[in-house]
Structure formats: structure tokens, C-alpha cells
Amino acid sequence: MIGEGIIAVWKPVGMSSHDVINRVRRASGIRTVGHAGTLDPLARGVLVIGVGRTATRQLAVEVQKEKEYVTTVRLGITSSTDDEEGEKTPQAVPAIPLLEEVEAAVRKFVGEIMQIPPIYSALKIKGMPAYAYAREGKDLAMAARPVIIKEIEVLSYKYPDIRVRAVTGAGVYIRSLARDIGAALGTGAYMADLERTRVGEFTKNECFQL
């Protein structure tokens, strides 16, 4: 039985973060439930949940905690959503990047960087999520904002896929990171896979399984 407090749930692929909240509501019998940072349906991993009024008020603190991700960056193709869901556009790649070039490009993103969020995101613009404007076909210029990436390492590379582990501060979009790595390599890229392996002290071992 789930009681009031801050918990972590391992979100599987195919469920939205809101789906997880509804499952927690049913399991706990508590209506006031919120989460500390959305995971898209195609992503899996640690989703921090506040159960009960007191816990949901603490979620602003949880949102600011360090996060760790493992992602697949697919080179040579761009996506309208910067992930697997969008319309894909193959890019001309004059030469396949070497591992040394990939590692050098990825290292450039360590530290405080300016990042443009994806157009298809839940970021609020004039009270509406950005994806609402995008779905209506409205032109939307997303402003770059400072974010912090604490660590990045290339776990494996076999063209067109780079497997990357990243430790980030709050507000980082891994889809944007994938897109920008592709731009730095001159190949284009999108995020083909995403797993959030940690939020603050929560890892998979501390998660409730659905």
C-alpha cells in the first residue's frame, strides 16, 4: 500500500507521466498526487511522485535535484520533435565521424551551456505548453536558456548510434542535447532512446514497480 510522502516509480515505456499519477492515485486512495519532472511516453525510468498535500508541496525541491540519464543519440537523421515520435528527415553526411570526433563533440556540452528547448515540450509559453502551439502549426521561437550538464561520457559508438550517459542539473532537455550533438558533428541527430536512471537519491532500486 502506498501512503503519503515522496516516492519514486519506475515508469515503463508507453505510459505518460500522467498515467503513472493515475495509477498511484488508485493504489494509494489519495487524490492529491503530483510528479517532479515529466518523462515522455517513449522514455522509461525514475519518476519522483508526491503523494498527499504536504508531499506535493515539496516537489519544487525535488525538481531541482540532480538527474542522470542514459540516451541513444542517432546521427544522420533529424526529427521534428527531436525524438523518435517526430517526422524524420535524413541528412547528408559527407563523412562518418570517428570515435575521437564524437567524444570531442560530446565533451563540449559539459558545464553551463545555453540550450534551446524542443518546440514539442511541456514548457509553458504565455500559459500554454509549447507543444500546443506546435500542434496548431504556429511559428514559435524558443528562447535559449542556461542549463548545467555536470558529466557526459560516451558509453559506446557504432554509427549511427552514440550511447551517452549524462548527469544534469534541473531543466535540461536530453532531446535538445541529442539534437545539438548532431549539429556539432555536422550530421544532424535525434534522441532515439531515453532512460532516466537517477533523480537525486532515487535509483531503480528505490522505485515502486508498476
Short mmCIF file of C-alpha atoms in Angstrom, two decimals:
data_model
loop_
_atom_site.label_atom_id
_atom_site.label_comp_id
_atom_site.label_asym_id
_atom_site.label_seq_id
_atom_site.Cartn_x
_atom_site.Cartn_y
_atom_site.Cartn_z
CA MET A 1 0.00 0.00 0.00
CA ILE A 2 1.35 3.43 -0.95
CA GLY A 3 0.98 6.10 1.73
CA GLU A 4 1.61 9.84 1.80
CA GLY A 5 5.12 11.11 1.11
CA ILE A 6 7.76 11.40 -1.62
CA ILE A 7 8.22 8.16 -3.55
CA ALA A 8 9.79 7.08 -6.83
CA VAL A 9 8.12 4.95 -9.50
CA TRP A 10 9.85 3.23 -12.41
CA LYS A 11 7.90 4.47 -15.44
CA PRO A 12 7.80 1.97 -18.30
CA VAL A 13 7.80 2.84 -22.00
CA GLY A 14 4.32 3.54 -23.35
CA MET A 15 2.87 5.26 -20.29
CA SER A 16 2.69 9.01 -19.83
CA SER A 17 3.69 10.59 -16.54
CA HIS A 18 0.01 11.40 -16.01
CA ASP A 19 -0.85 7.70 -16.47
CA VAL A 20 1.56 6.90 -13.64
CA ILE A 21 -0.05 9.51 -11.40
CA ASN A 22 -3.47 7.95 -12.02
CA ARG A 23 -2.10 4.51 -11.09
CA VAL A 24 -0.63 5.93 -7.86
CA ARG A 25 -3.96 7.59 -7.04
CA ARG A 26 -5.74 4.27 -7.38
CA ALA A 27 -3.10 2.38 -5.39
CA SER A 28 -3.00 4.93 -2.56
CA GLY A 29 -6.60 6.09 -2.48
CA ILE A 30 -5.22 9.66 -2.27
CA ARG A 31 -6.34 12.23 -4.85
CA THR A 32 -3.59 14.82 -4.35
CA VAL A 33 -0.68 13.36 -6.34
CA GLY A 34 1.93 15.12 -8.49
CA HIS A 35 5.30 14.46 -10.09
CA ALA A 36 8.68 16.19 -10.16
CA GLY A 37 9.57 16.30 -13.84
CA THR A 38 7.81 14.71 -16.81
CA LEU A 39 9.07 11.65 -18.65
CA ASP A 40 7.74 11.31 -22.19
CA PRO A 41 5.77 8.13 -23.08
CA LEU A 42 8.70 6.74 -25.10
CA ALA A 43 11.09 7.19 -22.15
CA ARG A 44 11.47 4.94 -19.13
CA GLY A 45 12.99 5.47 -15.75
CA VAL A 46 12.76 7.15 -12.37
CA LEU A 47 9.71 9.36 -11.85
CA VAL A 48 9.54 11.10 -8.47
CA ILE A 49 6.00 11.36 -7.13
CA GLY A 50 4.49 13.36 -4.28
CA VAL A 51 1.53 11.64 -2.59
CA GLY A 52 -0.65 13.85 -0.41
CA ARG A 53 -0.89 17.60 0.01
CA THR A 54 2.26 18.01 2.12
CA ALA A 55 4.38 15.91 -0.24
CA THR A 56 3.20 17.67 -3.40
CA ARG A 57 4.27 20.99 -1.88
CA GLN A 58 7.79 19.54 -1.60
CA LEU A 59 8.01 18.66 -5.29
CA ALA A 60 9.52 22.07 -6.16
CA VAL A 61 12.59 20.95 -4.19
CA GLU A 62 12.68 17.53 -5.87
CA VAL A 63 12.55 19.09 -9.35
CA GLN A 64 15.84 20.91 -8.68
CA LYS A 65 17.76 17.75 -7.80
CA GLU A 66 20.50 16.22 -9.95
CA LYS A 67 19.38 13.77 -12.64
CA GLU A 68 21.18 11.04 -14.54
CA TYR A 69 20.23 9.73 -17.97
CA VAL A 70 21.38 7.15 -20.49
CA THR A 71 20.36 8.00 -24.03
CA THR A 72 20.90 6.90 -27.61
CA VAL A 73 21.77 9.73 -29.99
CA ARG A 74 21.08 8.68 -33.59
CA LEU A 75 23.17 10.54 -36.14
CA GLY A 76 22.37 11.29 -39.77
CA ILE A 77 18.66 11.98 -39.23
CA THR A 78 16.74 14.86 -37.65
CA SER A 79 13.27 14.71 -36.12
CA SER A 80 10.59 17.39 -35.90
CA THR A 81 10.21 16.57 -32.19
CA ASP A 82 13.92 15.79 -31.63
CA ASP A 83 12.90 12.25 -30.62
CA GLU A 84 11.51 9.02 -32.08
CA GLU A 85 7.93 10.35 -32.36
CA GLY A 86 8.57 13.10 -34.88
CA GLU A 87 8.77 13.29 -38.66
CA LYS A 88 12.25 12.15 -39.70
CA THR A 89 14.47 13.89 -42.25
CA PRO A 90 17.66 12.13 -43.44
CA GLN A 91 20.72 14.38 -43.53
CA ALA A 92 23.63 14.34 -45.95
CA VAL A 93 26.70 13.12 -44.06
CA PRO A 94 29.92 13.69 -46.06
CA ALA A 95 31.99 11.52 -43.70
CA ILE A 96 31.07 9.27 -40.80
CA PRO A 97 32.53 10.80 -37.61
CA LEU A 98 35.36 8.95 -35.90
CA LEU A 99 35.06 7.97 -32.23
CA GLU A 100 37.60 10.67 -31.30
CA GLU A 101 35.48 13.30 -33.06
CA VAL A 102 32.33 12.08 -31.32
CA GLU A 103 33.98 12.17 -27.88
CA ALA A 104 35.37 15.66 -28.53
CA ALA A 105 31.95 16.96 -29.65
CA VAL A 106 30.18 15.47 -26.63
CA ARG A 107 32.70 16.96 -24.18
CA LYS A 108 31.84 20.47 -25.41
CA PHE A 109 28.49 20.23 -23.63
CA VAL A 110 29.91 19.80 -20.11
CA GLY A 111 29.35 22.79 -17.83
CA GLU A 112 26.88 25.66 -18.08
CA ILE A 113 25.55 25.86 -21.62
CA MET A 114 22.79 27.72 -23.44
CA GLN A 115 20.12 25.28 -24.58
CA ILE A 116 17.03 25.80 -26.75
CA PRO A 117 14.16 23.59 -25.51
CA PRO A 118 12.30 21.45 -28.06
CA ILE A 119 9.25 23.01 -29.68
CA TYR A 120 7.30 19.87 -28.74
CA SER A 121 7.73 20.22 -24.98
CA ALA A 122 5.60 20.94 -21.92
CA LEU A 123 7.44 24.21 -21.28
CA LYS A 124 4.84 26.92 -20.69
CA ILE A 125 4.73 29.87 -23.13
CA LYS A 126 2.16 32.52 -22.17
CA GLY A 127 0.37 29.99 -20.02
CA MET A 128 0.22 27.24 -22.65
CA PRO A 129 2.61 24.32 -23.21
CA ALA A 130 4.85 24.81 -26.23
CA TYR A 131 3.57 21.62 -27.86
CA ALA A 132 0.06 23.13 -28.04
CA TYR A 133 1.37 25.92 -30.29
CA ALA A 134 3.40 23.45 -32.36
CA ARG A 135 0.40 21.16 -32.93
CA GLU A 136 -1.59 24.15 -34.19
CA GLY A 137 1.16 24.86 -36.70
CA LYS A 138 2.08 28.18 -35.13
CA ASP A 139 5.62 29.51 -35.50
CA LEU A 140 7.29 29.53 -32.11
CA ALA A 141 10.77 30.87 -31.42
CA MET A 142 12.02 29.07 -28.32
CA ALA A 143 14.49 31.15 -26.33
CA ALA A 144 17.81 29.66 -25.29
CA ARG A 145 18.31 29.38 -21.55
CA PRO A 146 21.22 28.44 -19.30
CA VAL A 147 21.37 24.86 -18.03
CA ILE A 148 24.08 22.81 -16.36
CA ILE A 149 25.41 19.46 -17.55
CA LYS A 150 27.71 18.10 -14.86
CA GLU A 151 29.06 14.99 -16.59
CA ILE A 152 28.91 13.38 -20.02
CA GLU A 153 30.54 10.19 -21.24
CA VAL A 154 30.27 8.15 -24.41
CA LEU A 155 29.38 4.60 -23.36
CA SER A 156 29.53 3.16 -26.88
CA TYR A 157 29.57 4.27 -30.50
CA LYS A 158 28.71 2.40 -33.67
CA TYR A 159 27.44 4.70 -36.40
CA PRO A 160 24.75 5.94 -36.46
CA ASP A 161 24.18 5.42 -32.71
CA ILE A 162 26.03 7.01 -29.79
CA ARG A 163 25.17 5.71 -26.31
CA VAL A 164 25.67 8.57 -23.86
CA ARG A 165 25.42 8.90 -20.08
CA ALA A 166 24.71 12.41 -18.79
CA VAL A 167 24.39 13.87 -15.28
CA THR A 168 22.47 17.14 -15.32
CA GLY A 169 21.03 19.92 -13.23
CA ALA A 170 17.41 20.98 -13.47
CA GLY A 171 15.71 21.93 -16.73
CA VAL A 172 17.92 20.04 -19.19
CA TYR A 173 16.18 18.53 -22.22
CA ILE A 174 18.03 15.41 -23.37
CA ARG A 175 16.24 15.69 -26.73
CA SER A 176 17.86 19.10 -27.18
CA LEU A 177 21.23 17.69 -26.15
CA ALA A 178 20.94 14.95 -28.79
CA ARG A 179 19.94 17.49 -31.44
CA ASP A 180 22.85 19.76 -30.53
CA ILE A 181 25.40 16.92 -30.55
CA GLY A 182 24.29 16.16 -34.10
CA ALA A 183 24.66 19.82 -35.04
CA ALA A 184 28.17 19.93 -33.53
CA LEU A 185 29.17 16.90 -35.61
CA GLY A 186 27.53 18.28 -38.76
CA THR A 187 25.39 15.16 -39.16
CA GLY A 188 22.12 16.10 -37.50
CA ALA A 189 20.72 13.81 -34.81
CA TYR A 190 17.74 12.98 -32.66
CA MET A 191 17.15 11.15 -29.37
CA ALA A 192 16.28 7.55 -30.25
CA ASP A 193 16.04 6.18 -26.70
CA LEU A 194 16.00 7.55 -23.15
CA GLU A 195 16.27 6.09 -19.67
CA ARG A 196 16.34 8.28 -16.55
CA THR A 197 18.48 6.24 -14.18
CA ARG A 198 18.50 8.57 -11.18
CA VAL A 199 16.77 11.60 -9.64
CA GLY A 200 18.56 12.87 -6.54
CA GLU A 201 18.99 9.86 -4.26
CA PHE A 202 16.39 7.76 -6.10
CA THR A 203 17.59 5.00 -8.43
CA LYS A 204 15.75 2.00 -9.91
CA ASN A 205 16.40 0.05 -6.69
CA GLU A 206 14.34 2.58 -4.69
CA CYS A 207 11.45 2.65 -7.17
CA PHE A 208 7.99 1.14 -6.94
CA GLN A 209 7.37 -1.11 -9.97
CA LEU A 210 4.03 -0.79 -11.77
#
